[in-house]
GROMACS .gro file of C-alpha atoms in nm:
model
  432
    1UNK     CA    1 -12.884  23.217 -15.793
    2UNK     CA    2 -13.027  23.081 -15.466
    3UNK     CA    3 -13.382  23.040 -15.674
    4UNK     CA    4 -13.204  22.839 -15.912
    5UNK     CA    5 -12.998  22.593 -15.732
    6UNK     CA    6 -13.333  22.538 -15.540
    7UNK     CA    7 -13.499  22.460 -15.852
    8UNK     CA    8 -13.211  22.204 -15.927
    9UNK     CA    9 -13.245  22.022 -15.594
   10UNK     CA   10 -13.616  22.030 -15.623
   11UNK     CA   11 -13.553  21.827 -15.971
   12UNK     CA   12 -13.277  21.622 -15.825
   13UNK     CA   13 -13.511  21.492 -15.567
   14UNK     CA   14 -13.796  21.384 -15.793
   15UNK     CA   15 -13.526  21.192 -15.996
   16UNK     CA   16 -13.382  21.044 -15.746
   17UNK     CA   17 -13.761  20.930 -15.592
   18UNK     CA   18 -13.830  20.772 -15.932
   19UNK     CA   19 -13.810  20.353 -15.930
   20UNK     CA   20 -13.579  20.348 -16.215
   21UNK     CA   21 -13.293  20.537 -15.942
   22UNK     CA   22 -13.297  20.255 -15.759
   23UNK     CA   23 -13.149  19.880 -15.754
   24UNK     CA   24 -13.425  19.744 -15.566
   25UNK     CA   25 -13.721  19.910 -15.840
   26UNK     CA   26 -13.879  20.087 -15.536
   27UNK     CA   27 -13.949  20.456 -15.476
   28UNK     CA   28 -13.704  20.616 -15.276
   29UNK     CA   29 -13.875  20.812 -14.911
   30UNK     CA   30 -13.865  21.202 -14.974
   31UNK     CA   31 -13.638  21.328 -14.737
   32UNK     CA   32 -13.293  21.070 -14.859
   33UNK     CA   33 -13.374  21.168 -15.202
   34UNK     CA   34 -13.340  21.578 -15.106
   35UNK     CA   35 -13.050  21.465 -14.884
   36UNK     CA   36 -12.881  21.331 -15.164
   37UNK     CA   37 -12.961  21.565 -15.419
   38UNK     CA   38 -12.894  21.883 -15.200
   39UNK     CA   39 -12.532  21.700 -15.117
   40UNK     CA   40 -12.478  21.632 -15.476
   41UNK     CA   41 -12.562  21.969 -15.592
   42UNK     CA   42 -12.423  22.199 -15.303
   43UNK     CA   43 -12.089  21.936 -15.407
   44UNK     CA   44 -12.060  21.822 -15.047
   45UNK     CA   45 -12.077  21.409 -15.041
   46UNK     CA   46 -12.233  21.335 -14.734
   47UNK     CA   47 -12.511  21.071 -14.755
   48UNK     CA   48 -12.747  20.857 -14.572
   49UNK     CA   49 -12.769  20.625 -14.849
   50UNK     CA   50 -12.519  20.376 -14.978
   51UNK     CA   51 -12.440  20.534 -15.320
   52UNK     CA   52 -12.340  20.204 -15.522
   53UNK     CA   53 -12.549  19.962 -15.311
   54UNK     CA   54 -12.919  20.190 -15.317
   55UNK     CA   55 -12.869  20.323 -15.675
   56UNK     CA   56 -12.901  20.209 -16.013
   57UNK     CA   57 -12.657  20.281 -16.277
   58UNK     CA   58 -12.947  20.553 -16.368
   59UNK     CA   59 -12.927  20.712 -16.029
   60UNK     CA   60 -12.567  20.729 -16.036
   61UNK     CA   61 -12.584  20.905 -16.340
   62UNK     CA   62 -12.868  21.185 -16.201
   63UNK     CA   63 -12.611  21.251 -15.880
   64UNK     CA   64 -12.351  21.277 -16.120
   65UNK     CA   65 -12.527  21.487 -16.363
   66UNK     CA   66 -12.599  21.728 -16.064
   67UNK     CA   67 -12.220  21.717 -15.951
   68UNK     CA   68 -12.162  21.895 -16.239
   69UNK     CA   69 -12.418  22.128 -16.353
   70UNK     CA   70 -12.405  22.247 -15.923
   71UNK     CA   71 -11.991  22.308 -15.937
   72UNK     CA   72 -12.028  22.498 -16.328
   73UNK     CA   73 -12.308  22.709 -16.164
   74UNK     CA   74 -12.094  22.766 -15.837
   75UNK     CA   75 -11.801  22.838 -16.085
   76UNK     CA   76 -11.980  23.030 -16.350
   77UNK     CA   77 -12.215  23.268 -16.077
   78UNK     CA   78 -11.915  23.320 -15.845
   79UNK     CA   79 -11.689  23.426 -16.133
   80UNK     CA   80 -11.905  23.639 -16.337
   81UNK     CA   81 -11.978  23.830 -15.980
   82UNK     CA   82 -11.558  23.848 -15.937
   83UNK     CA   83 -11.605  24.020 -16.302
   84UNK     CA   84 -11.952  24.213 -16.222
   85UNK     CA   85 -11.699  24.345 -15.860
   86UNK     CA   86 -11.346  24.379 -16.054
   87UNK     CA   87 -11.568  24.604 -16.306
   88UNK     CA   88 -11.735  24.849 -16.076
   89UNK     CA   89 -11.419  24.905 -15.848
   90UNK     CA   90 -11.127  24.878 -16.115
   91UNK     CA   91 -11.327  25.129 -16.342
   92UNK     CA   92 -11.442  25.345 -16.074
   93UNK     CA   93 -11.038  25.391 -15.967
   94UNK     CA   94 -10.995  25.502 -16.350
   95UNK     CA   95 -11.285  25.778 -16.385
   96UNK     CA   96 -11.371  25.702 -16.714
   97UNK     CA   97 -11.741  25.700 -16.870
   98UNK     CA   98 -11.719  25.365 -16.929
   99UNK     CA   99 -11.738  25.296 -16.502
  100UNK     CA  100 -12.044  25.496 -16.515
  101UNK     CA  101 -12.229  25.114 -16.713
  102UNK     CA  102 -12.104  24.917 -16.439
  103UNK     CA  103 -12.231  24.652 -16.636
  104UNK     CA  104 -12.084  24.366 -16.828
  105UNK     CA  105 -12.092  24.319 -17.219
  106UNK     CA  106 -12.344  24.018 -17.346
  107UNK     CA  107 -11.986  23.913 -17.545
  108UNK     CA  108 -11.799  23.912 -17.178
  109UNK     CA  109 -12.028  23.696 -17.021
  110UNK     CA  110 -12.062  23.459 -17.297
  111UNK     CA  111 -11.687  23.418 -17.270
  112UNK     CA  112 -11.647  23.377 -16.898
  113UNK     CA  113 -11.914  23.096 -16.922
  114UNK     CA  114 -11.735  22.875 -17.218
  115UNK     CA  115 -11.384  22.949 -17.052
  116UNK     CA  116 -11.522  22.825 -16.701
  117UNK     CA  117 -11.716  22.507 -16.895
  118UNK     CA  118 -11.383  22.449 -17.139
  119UNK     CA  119 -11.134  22.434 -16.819
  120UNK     CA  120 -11.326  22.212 -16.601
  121UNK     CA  121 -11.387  21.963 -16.860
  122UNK     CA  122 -11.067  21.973 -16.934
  123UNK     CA  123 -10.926  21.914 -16.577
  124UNK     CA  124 -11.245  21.614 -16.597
  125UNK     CA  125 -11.122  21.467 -16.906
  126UNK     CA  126 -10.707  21.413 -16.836
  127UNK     CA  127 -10.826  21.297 -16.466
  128UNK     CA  128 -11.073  21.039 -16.602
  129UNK     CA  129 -10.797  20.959 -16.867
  130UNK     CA  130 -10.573  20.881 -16.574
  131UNK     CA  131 -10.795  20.684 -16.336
  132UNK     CA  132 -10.950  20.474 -16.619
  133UNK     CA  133 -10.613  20.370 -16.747
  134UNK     CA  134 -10.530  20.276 -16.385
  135UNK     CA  135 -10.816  20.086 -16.271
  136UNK     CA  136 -10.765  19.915 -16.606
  137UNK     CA  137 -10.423  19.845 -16.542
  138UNK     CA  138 -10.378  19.818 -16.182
  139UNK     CA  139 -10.773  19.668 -16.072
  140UNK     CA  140 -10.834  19.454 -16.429
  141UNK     CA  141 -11.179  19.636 -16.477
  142UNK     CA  142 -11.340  19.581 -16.803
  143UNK     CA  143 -11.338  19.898 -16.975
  144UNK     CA  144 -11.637  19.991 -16.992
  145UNK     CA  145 -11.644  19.971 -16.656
  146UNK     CA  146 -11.349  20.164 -16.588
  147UNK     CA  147 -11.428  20.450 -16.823
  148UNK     CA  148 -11.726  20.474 -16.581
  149UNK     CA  149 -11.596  20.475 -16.280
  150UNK     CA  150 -11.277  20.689 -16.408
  151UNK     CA  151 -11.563  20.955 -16.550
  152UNK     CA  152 -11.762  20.963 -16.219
  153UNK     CA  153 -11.462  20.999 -15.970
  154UNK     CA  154 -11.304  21.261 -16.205
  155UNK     CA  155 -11.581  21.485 -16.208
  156UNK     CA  156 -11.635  21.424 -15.803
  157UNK     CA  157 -11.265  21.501 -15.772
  158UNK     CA  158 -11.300  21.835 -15.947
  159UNK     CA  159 -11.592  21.915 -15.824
  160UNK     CA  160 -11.481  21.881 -15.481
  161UNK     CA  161 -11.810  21.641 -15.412
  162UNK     CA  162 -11.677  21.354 -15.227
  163UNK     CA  163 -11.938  21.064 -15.377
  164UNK     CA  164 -11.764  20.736 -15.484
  165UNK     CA  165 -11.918  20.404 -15.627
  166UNK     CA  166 -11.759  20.214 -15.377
  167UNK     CA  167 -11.949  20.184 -15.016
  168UNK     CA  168 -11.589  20.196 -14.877
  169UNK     CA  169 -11.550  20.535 -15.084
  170UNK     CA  170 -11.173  20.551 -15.129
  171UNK     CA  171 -11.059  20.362 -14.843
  172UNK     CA  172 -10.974  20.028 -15.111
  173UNK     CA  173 -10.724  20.286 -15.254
  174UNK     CA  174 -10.576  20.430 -14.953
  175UNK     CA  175 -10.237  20.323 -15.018
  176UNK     CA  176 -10.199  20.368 -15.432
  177UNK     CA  177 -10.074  20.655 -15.528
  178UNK     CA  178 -10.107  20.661 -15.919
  179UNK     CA  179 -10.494  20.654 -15.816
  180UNK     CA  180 -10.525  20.892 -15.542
  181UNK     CA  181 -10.278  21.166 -15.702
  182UNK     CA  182 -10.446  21.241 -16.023
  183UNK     CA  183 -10.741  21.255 -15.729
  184UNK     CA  184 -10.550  21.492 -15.496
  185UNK     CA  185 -10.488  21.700 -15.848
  186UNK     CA  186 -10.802  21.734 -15.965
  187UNK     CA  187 -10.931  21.799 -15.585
  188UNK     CA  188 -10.658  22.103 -15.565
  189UNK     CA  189 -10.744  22.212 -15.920
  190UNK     CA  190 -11.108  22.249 -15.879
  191UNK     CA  191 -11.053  22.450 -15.570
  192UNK     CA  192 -10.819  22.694 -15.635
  193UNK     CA  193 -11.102  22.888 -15.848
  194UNK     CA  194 -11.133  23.038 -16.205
  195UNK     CA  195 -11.005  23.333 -16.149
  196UNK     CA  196 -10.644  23.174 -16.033
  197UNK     CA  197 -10.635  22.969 -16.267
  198UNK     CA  198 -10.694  23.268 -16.587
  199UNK     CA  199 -10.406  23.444 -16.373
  200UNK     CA  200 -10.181  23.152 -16.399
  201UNK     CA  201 -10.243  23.073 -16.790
  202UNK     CA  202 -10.202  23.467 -16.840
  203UNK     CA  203  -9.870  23.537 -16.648
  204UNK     CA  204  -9.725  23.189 -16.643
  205UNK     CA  205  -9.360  23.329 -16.655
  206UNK     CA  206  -9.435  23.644 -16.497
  207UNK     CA  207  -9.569  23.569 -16.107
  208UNK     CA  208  -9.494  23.925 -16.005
  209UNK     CA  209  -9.828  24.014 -16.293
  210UNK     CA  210 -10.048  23.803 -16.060
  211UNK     CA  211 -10.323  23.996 -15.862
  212UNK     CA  212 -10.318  23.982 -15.442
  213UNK     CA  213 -10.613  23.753 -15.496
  214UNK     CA  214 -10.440  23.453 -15.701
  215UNK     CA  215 -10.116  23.511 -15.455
  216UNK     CA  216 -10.262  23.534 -15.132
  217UNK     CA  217 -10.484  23.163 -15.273
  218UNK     CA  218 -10.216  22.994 -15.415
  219UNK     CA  219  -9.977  23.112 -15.067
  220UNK     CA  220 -10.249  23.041 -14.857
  221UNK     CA  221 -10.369  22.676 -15.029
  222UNK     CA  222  -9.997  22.567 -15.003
  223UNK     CA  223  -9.974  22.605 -14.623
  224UNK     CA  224 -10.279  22.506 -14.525
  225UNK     CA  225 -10.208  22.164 -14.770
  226UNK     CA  226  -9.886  22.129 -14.580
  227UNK     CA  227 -10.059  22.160 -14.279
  228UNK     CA  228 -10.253  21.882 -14.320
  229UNK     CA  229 -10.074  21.669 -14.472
  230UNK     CA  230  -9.759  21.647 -14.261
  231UNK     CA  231 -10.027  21.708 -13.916
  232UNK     CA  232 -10.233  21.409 -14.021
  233UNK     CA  233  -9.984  21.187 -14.084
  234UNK     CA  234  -9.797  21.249 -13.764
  235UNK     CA  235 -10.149  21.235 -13.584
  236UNK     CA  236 -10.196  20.895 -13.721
  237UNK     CA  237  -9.875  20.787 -13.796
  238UNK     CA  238  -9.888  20.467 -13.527
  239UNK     CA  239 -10.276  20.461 -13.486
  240UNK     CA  240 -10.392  20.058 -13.485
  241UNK     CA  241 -10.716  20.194 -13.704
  242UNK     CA  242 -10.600  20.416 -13.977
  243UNK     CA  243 -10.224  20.437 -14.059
  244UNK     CA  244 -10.097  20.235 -13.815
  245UNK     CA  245 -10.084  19.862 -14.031
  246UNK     CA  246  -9.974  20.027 -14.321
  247UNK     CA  247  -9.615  20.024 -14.472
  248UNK     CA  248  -9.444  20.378 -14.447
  249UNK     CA  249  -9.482  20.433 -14.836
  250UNK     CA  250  -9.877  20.358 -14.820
  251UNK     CA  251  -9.817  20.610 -14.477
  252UNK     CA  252  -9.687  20.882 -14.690
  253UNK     CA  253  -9.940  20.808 -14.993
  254UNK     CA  254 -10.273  20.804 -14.725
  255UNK     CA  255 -10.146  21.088 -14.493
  256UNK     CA  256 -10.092  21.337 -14.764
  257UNK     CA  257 -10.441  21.263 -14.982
  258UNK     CA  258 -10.601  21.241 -14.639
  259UNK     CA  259 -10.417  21.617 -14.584
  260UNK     CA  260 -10.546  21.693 -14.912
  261UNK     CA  261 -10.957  21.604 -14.922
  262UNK     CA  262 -10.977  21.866 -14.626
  263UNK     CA  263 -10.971  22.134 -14.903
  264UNK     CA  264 -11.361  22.035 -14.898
  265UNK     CA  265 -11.353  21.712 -15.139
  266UNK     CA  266 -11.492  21.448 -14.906
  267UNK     CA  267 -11.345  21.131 -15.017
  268UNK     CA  268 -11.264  20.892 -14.738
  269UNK     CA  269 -10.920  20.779 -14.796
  270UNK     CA  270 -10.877  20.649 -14.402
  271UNK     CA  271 -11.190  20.570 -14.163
  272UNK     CA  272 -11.239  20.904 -14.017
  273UNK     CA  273 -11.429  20.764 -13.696
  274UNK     CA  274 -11.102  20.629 -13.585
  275UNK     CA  275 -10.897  20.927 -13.595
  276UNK     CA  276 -10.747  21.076 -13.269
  277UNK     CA  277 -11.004  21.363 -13.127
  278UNK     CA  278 -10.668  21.583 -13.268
  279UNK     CA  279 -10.677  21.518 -13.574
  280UNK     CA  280 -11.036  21.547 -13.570
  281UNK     CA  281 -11.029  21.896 -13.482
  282UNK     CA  282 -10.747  21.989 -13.714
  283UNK     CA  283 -11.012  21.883 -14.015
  284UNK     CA  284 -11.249  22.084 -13.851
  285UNK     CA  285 -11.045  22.386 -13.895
  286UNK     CA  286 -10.937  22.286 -14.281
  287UNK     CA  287 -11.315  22.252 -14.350
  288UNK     CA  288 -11.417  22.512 -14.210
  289UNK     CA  289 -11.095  22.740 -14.406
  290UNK     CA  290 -11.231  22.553 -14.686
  291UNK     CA  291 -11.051  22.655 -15.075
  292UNK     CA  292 -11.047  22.950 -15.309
  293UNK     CA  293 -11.317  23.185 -15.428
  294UNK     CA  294 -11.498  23.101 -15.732
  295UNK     CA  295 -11.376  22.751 -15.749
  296UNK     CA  296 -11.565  22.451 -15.658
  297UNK     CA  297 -11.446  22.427 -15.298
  298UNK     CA  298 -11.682  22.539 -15.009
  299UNK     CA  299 -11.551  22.705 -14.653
  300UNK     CA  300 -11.540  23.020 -14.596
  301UNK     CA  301 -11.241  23.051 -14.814
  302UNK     CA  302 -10.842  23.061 -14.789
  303UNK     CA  303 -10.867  23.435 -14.870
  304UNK     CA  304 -11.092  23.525 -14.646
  305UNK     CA  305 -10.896  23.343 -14.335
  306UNK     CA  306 -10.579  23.472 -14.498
  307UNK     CA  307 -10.700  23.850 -14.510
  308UNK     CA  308 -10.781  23.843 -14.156
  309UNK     CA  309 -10.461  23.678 -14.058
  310UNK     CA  310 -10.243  24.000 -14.223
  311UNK     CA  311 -10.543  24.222 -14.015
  312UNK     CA  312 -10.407  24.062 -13.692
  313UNK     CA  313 -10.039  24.098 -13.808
  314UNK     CA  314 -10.090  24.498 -13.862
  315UNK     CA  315 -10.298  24.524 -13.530
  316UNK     CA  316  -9.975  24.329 -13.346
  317UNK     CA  317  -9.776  24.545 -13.498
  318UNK     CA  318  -9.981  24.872 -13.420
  319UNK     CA  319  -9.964  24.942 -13.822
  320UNK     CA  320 -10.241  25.207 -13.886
  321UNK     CA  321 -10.400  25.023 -14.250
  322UNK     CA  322 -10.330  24.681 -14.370
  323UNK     CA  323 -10.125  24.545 -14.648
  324UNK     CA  324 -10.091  24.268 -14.818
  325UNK     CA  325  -9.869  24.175 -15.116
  326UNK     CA  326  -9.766  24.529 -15.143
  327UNK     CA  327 -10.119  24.622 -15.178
  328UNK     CA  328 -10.343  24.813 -14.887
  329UNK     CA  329 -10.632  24.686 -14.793
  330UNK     CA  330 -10.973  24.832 -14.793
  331UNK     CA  331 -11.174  24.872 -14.428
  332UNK     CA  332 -11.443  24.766 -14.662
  333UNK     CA  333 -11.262  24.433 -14.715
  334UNK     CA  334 -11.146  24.365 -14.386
  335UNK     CA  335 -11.513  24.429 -14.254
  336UNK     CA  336 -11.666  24.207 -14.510
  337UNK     CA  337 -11.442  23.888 -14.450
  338UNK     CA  338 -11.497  23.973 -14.092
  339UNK     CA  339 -11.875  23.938 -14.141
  340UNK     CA  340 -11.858  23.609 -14.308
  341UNK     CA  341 -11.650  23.456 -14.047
  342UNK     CA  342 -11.889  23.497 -13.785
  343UNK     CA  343 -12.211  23.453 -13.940
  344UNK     CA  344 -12.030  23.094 -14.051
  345UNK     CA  345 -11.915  23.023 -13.713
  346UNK     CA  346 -12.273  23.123 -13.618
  347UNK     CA  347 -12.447  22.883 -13.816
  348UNK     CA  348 -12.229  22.602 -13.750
  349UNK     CA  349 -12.264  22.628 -13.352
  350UNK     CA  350 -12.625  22.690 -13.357
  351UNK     CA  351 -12.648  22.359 -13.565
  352UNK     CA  352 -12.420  22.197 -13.309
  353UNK     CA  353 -12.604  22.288 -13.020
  354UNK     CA  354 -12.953  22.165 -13.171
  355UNK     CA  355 -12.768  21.853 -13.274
  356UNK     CA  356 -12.612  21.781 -12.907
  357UNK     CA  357 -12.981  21.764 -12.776
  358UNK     CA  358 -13.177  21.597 -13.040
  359UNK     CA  359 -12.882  21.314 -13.061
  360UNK     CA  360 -12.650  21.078 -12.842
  361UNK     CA  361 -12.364  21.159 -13.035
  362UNK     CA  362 -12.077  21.360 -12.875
  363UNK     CA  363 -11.947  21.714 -12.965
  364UNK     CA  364 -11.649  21.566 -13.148
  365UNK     CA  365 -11.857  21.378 -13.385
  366UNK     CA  366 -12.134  21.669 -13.411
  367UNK     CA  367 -11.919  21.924 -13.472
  368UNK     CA  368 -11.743  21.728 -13.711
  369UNK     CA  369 -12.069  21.684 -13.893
  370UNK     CA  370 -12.196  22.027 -13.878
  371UNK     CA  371 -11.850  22.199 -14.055
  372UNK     CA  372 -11.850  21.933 -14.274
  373UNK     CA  373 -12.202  22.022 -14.426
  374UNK     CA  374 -12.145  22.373 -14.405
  375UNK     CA  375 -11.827  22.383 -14.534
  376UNK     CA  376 -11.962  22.125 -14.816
  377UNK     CA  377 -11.666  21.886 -14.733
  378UNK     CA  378 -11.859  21.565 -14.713
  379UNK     CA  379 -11.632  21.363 -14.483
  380UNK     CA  380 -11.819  21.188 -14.167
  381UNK     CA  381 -11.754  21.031 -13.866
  382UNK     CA  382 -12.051  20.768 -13.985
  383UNK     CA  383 -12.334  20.966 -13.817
  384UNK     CA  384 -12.520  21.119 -14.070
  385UNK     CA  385 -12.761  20.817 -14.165
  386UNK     CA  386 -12.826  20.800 -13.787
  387UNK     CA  387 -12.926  21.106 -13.715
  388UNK     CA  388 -13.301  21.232 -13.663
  389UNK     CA  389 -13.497  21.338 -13.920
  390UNK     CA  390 -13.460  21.747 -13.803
  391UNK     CA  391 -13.139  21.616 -13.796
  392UNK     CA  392 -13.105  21.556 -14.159
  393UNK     CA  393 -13.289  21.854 -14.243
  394UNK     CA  394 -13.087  22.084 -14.052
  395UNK     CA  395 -12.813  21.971 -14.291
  396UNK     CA  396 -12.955  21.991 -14.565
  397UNK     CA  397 -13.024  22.387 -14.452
  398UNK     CA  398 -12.658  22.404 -14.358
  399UNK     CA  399 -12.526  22.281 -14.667
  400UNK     CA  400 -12.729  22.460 -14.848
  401UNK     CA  401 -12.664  22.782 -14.685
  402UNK     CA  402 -12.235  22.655 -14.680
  403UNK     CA  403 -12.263  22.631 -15.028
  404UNK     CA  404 -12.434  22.981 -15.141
  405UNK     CA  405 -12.400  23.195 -14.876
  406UNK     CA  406 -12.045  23.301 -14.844
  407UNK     CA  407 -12.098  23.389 -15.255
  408UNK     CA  408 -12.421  23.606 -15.177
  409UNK     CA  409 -12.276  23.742 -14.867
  410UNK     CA  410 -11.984  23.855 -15.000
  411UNK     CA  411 -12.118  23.980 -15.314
  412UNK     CA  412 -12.390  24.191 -15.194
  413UNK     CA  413 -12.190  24.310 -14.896
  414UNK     CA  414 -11.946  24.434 -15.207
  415UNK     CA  415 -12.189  24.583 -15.430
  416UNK     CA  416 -12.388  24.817 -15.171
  417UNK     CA  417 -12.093  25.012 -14.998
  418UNK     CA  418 -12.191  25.305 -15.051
  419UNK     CA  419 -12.021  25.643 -14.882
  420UNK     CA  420 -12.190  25.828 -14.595
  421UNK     CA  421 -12.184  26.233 -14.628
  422UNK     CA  422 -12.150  26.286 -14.234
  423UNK     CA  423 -11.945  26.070 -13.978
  424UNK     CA  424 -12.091  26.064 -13.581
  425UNK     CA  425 -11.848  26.140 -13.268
  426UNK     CA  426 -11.531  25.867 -13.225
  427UNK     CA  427 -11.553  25.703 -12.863
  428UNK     CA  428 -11.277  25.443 -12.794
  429UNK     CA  429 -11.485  25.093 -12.572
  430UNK     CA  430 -11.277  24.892 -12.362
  431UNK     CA  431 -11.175  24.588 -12.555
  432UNK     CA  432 -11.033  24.306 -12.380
   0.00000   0.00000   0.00000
């Protein structure tokens, strides 16, 4: 997996060097072509390059092309390895011969693939339906124009990408909501994961069917939603430089899609460099949360931070094992989420620290920058084309790493527990 999405950057960024990428005919320089392709394919949206203003129509349509074929891979890998885990551990509960394979059928896989390729076009197709008929309506774009802007946005949307062919990215639409909804929807959709969404088209009627998985994601991605919508909007509620000049509808309509594009989308809906250093750090904490497994979004995941919020609960409450959903827990679990907290939080400070020495820029606005490439969010304080070249490539490493390796971690951390025939002496430390 990491192999491959290397290869596809690799190809992104000769594309995107090509003349025919560009408006002006000219080459593009090496490292903003593996900038851009590495944020296109890792679906995170930050750039150093004015998407609408430094590409042609053909370079558009290479970022866009690796939009999509980087969130189906992130979709398709992370989802076949939720069926490769479900397989070894449901089976292996059952005893019967059929665990002893721990492999999946040719047939299986061939039907995860098309059902993860069939829903996200799907999601892509009423989305663009919705914005073309509204720029067409509400903007008086021709429509071929509109069916190509409506396409791009929907698949950036669902993707979770954050790139926009406007240099003001959503900002223009920061205060209509039949545009930004259908955004917000597709944003949501694309994040909650494959899995949730087979759950939900299995047991529509019957929520009590649903796995801990798809309720502690769906629980977990309606707080944290809340969160940031109704924190945001307070935040910024009388702020002379984002909400402050607006009317209280366009309020409501820009706080809540601003809530929303935390879930790791990217779009700019307000200008983030003049939010309150608050509401800066309450993005910091959505970003880094991030969505759902298998879906497009990046973070570390709402399950993840969810799992180890019931392992505090039963530690408060001196409970010997954890449950969750009227399910225990495996130690294995707790240890793994646990793991990929840490090594996260690890990779984002060591990038901030290198950042707060090689740049001007404060810790609000590095920080900012560093969760938002590794959690592949894409929003920016309006840094990144200023930064150094290390700079840039440090990104690039952090998105990179954001995008694949919570999936790898968590994967191979799953597939080699393996028992131990002897345990060692118990000796309580001091903690605290």
């Amino acid at each position: 997996m990491v192999l491959g999405f290397a290869a596809l950057i690799a190809v992104g960024t000769i594309a995107l060097m090509m003349p025919f990428s560009t408006e002006s005919g000219k080459p593009t320089d090496l490292l903003p072509a593996l900038f851009t392709a590495t944020s296109a394919v890792c679906v995170t949206g930050l750039i150093v390059l004015d998407t609408p203003v430094h590409f042609s129509a053909a370079g558009e349509v290479i970022i866009l092309v690796l939009i999509q074929l980087g969130g189906l891979g992130i979709m398709t890998v992370a989802s076949l390895l939720s069926l490769v885990m479900f397989r070894r551990f449901g089976l292996r509960m059952r005893l019967t011969a059929q665990a002893e394979t721990k492999a999946l059928g040719l047939g299986e896989v061939r039907r995860t693939v098309f059902r993860v390729i069939g829903l996200s076009l799907l999601f892509e197709l009423v989305v663009a339906a919705l914005l073309t008929a509204r720029l067409i309506a509400g903007y008086e774009l021709g429509l071929g124009r509109a069916i190509y802007e409506g396409v791009f946005h929907a698949v950036s949307a669902f993707n979770n990408a954050g790139f926009a062919l406007r240099s003001d990215n959503m900002m223009s639409f920061a205060t209509d909501p039949f545009f930004l909804l259908p955004i917000c929807l597709a944003v949501i959709a694309g994040g909650l994961g494959f899995p949730v969404w087979v759950e939900i088209f299995r047991h529509l009627r019957v929520s009590r069917r649903w796995t801990m998985h798809a309720k502690v994601t769906l629980l977990a991605t309606a707080l944290l939603l809340g969160v940031g919508a109704v924190g945001i909007t307070a935040a910024e509620w009388t702020n002379p430089g984002t909400l402050g000049p607006m009317p209280w509808p366009g309020k409501l309509v820009a706080g809540f899609s601003s809530g929303v594009m935390p879930r790791t989308a990217g779009f700019n809906i307000l200008d983030v460099a003049a939010f309150h250093p608050g509401t800066l750090l309450l993005q910091d904490i959505l970003m880094f949360i991030g969505g759902g497994s298998a879906g497009t979004a990046g973070g570390i995941k709402v399950t993840t931070f969810a799992l180890l919020a019931y392992v505090i609960l039963a530690e408060i409450r001196g409970e010997p094992t954890v449950h969750v959903m009227g399910r225990q827990l495996p130690g294995a679990v707790q240890r793994q989420a646990l793991t990929i907290v840490l090594l996260g939080v690890a990779c984002v400070m060591l990038t901030v620290l290198i950042l707060l020495v090689i740049t001007p820029f404060g810790l609000d606005q590095v920080l900012f920058e560093a969760v938002s490439a590794f959690a592949t969010v894409g929003l920016s304080t309006g840094i990144t084309a200023q930064l150094p070249p290390f700079g840039q490539v440090l990104l690039v490493l952090l998105m990179f790493i954001g995008r694949l390796g919570p999936i790898t971690l968590a994967s191979a951390l799953a597939l080699r527990e393996r028992g131990r025939r002897y345990e060692l002496p118990e000796e309580r430390p001091i903690v605290g």
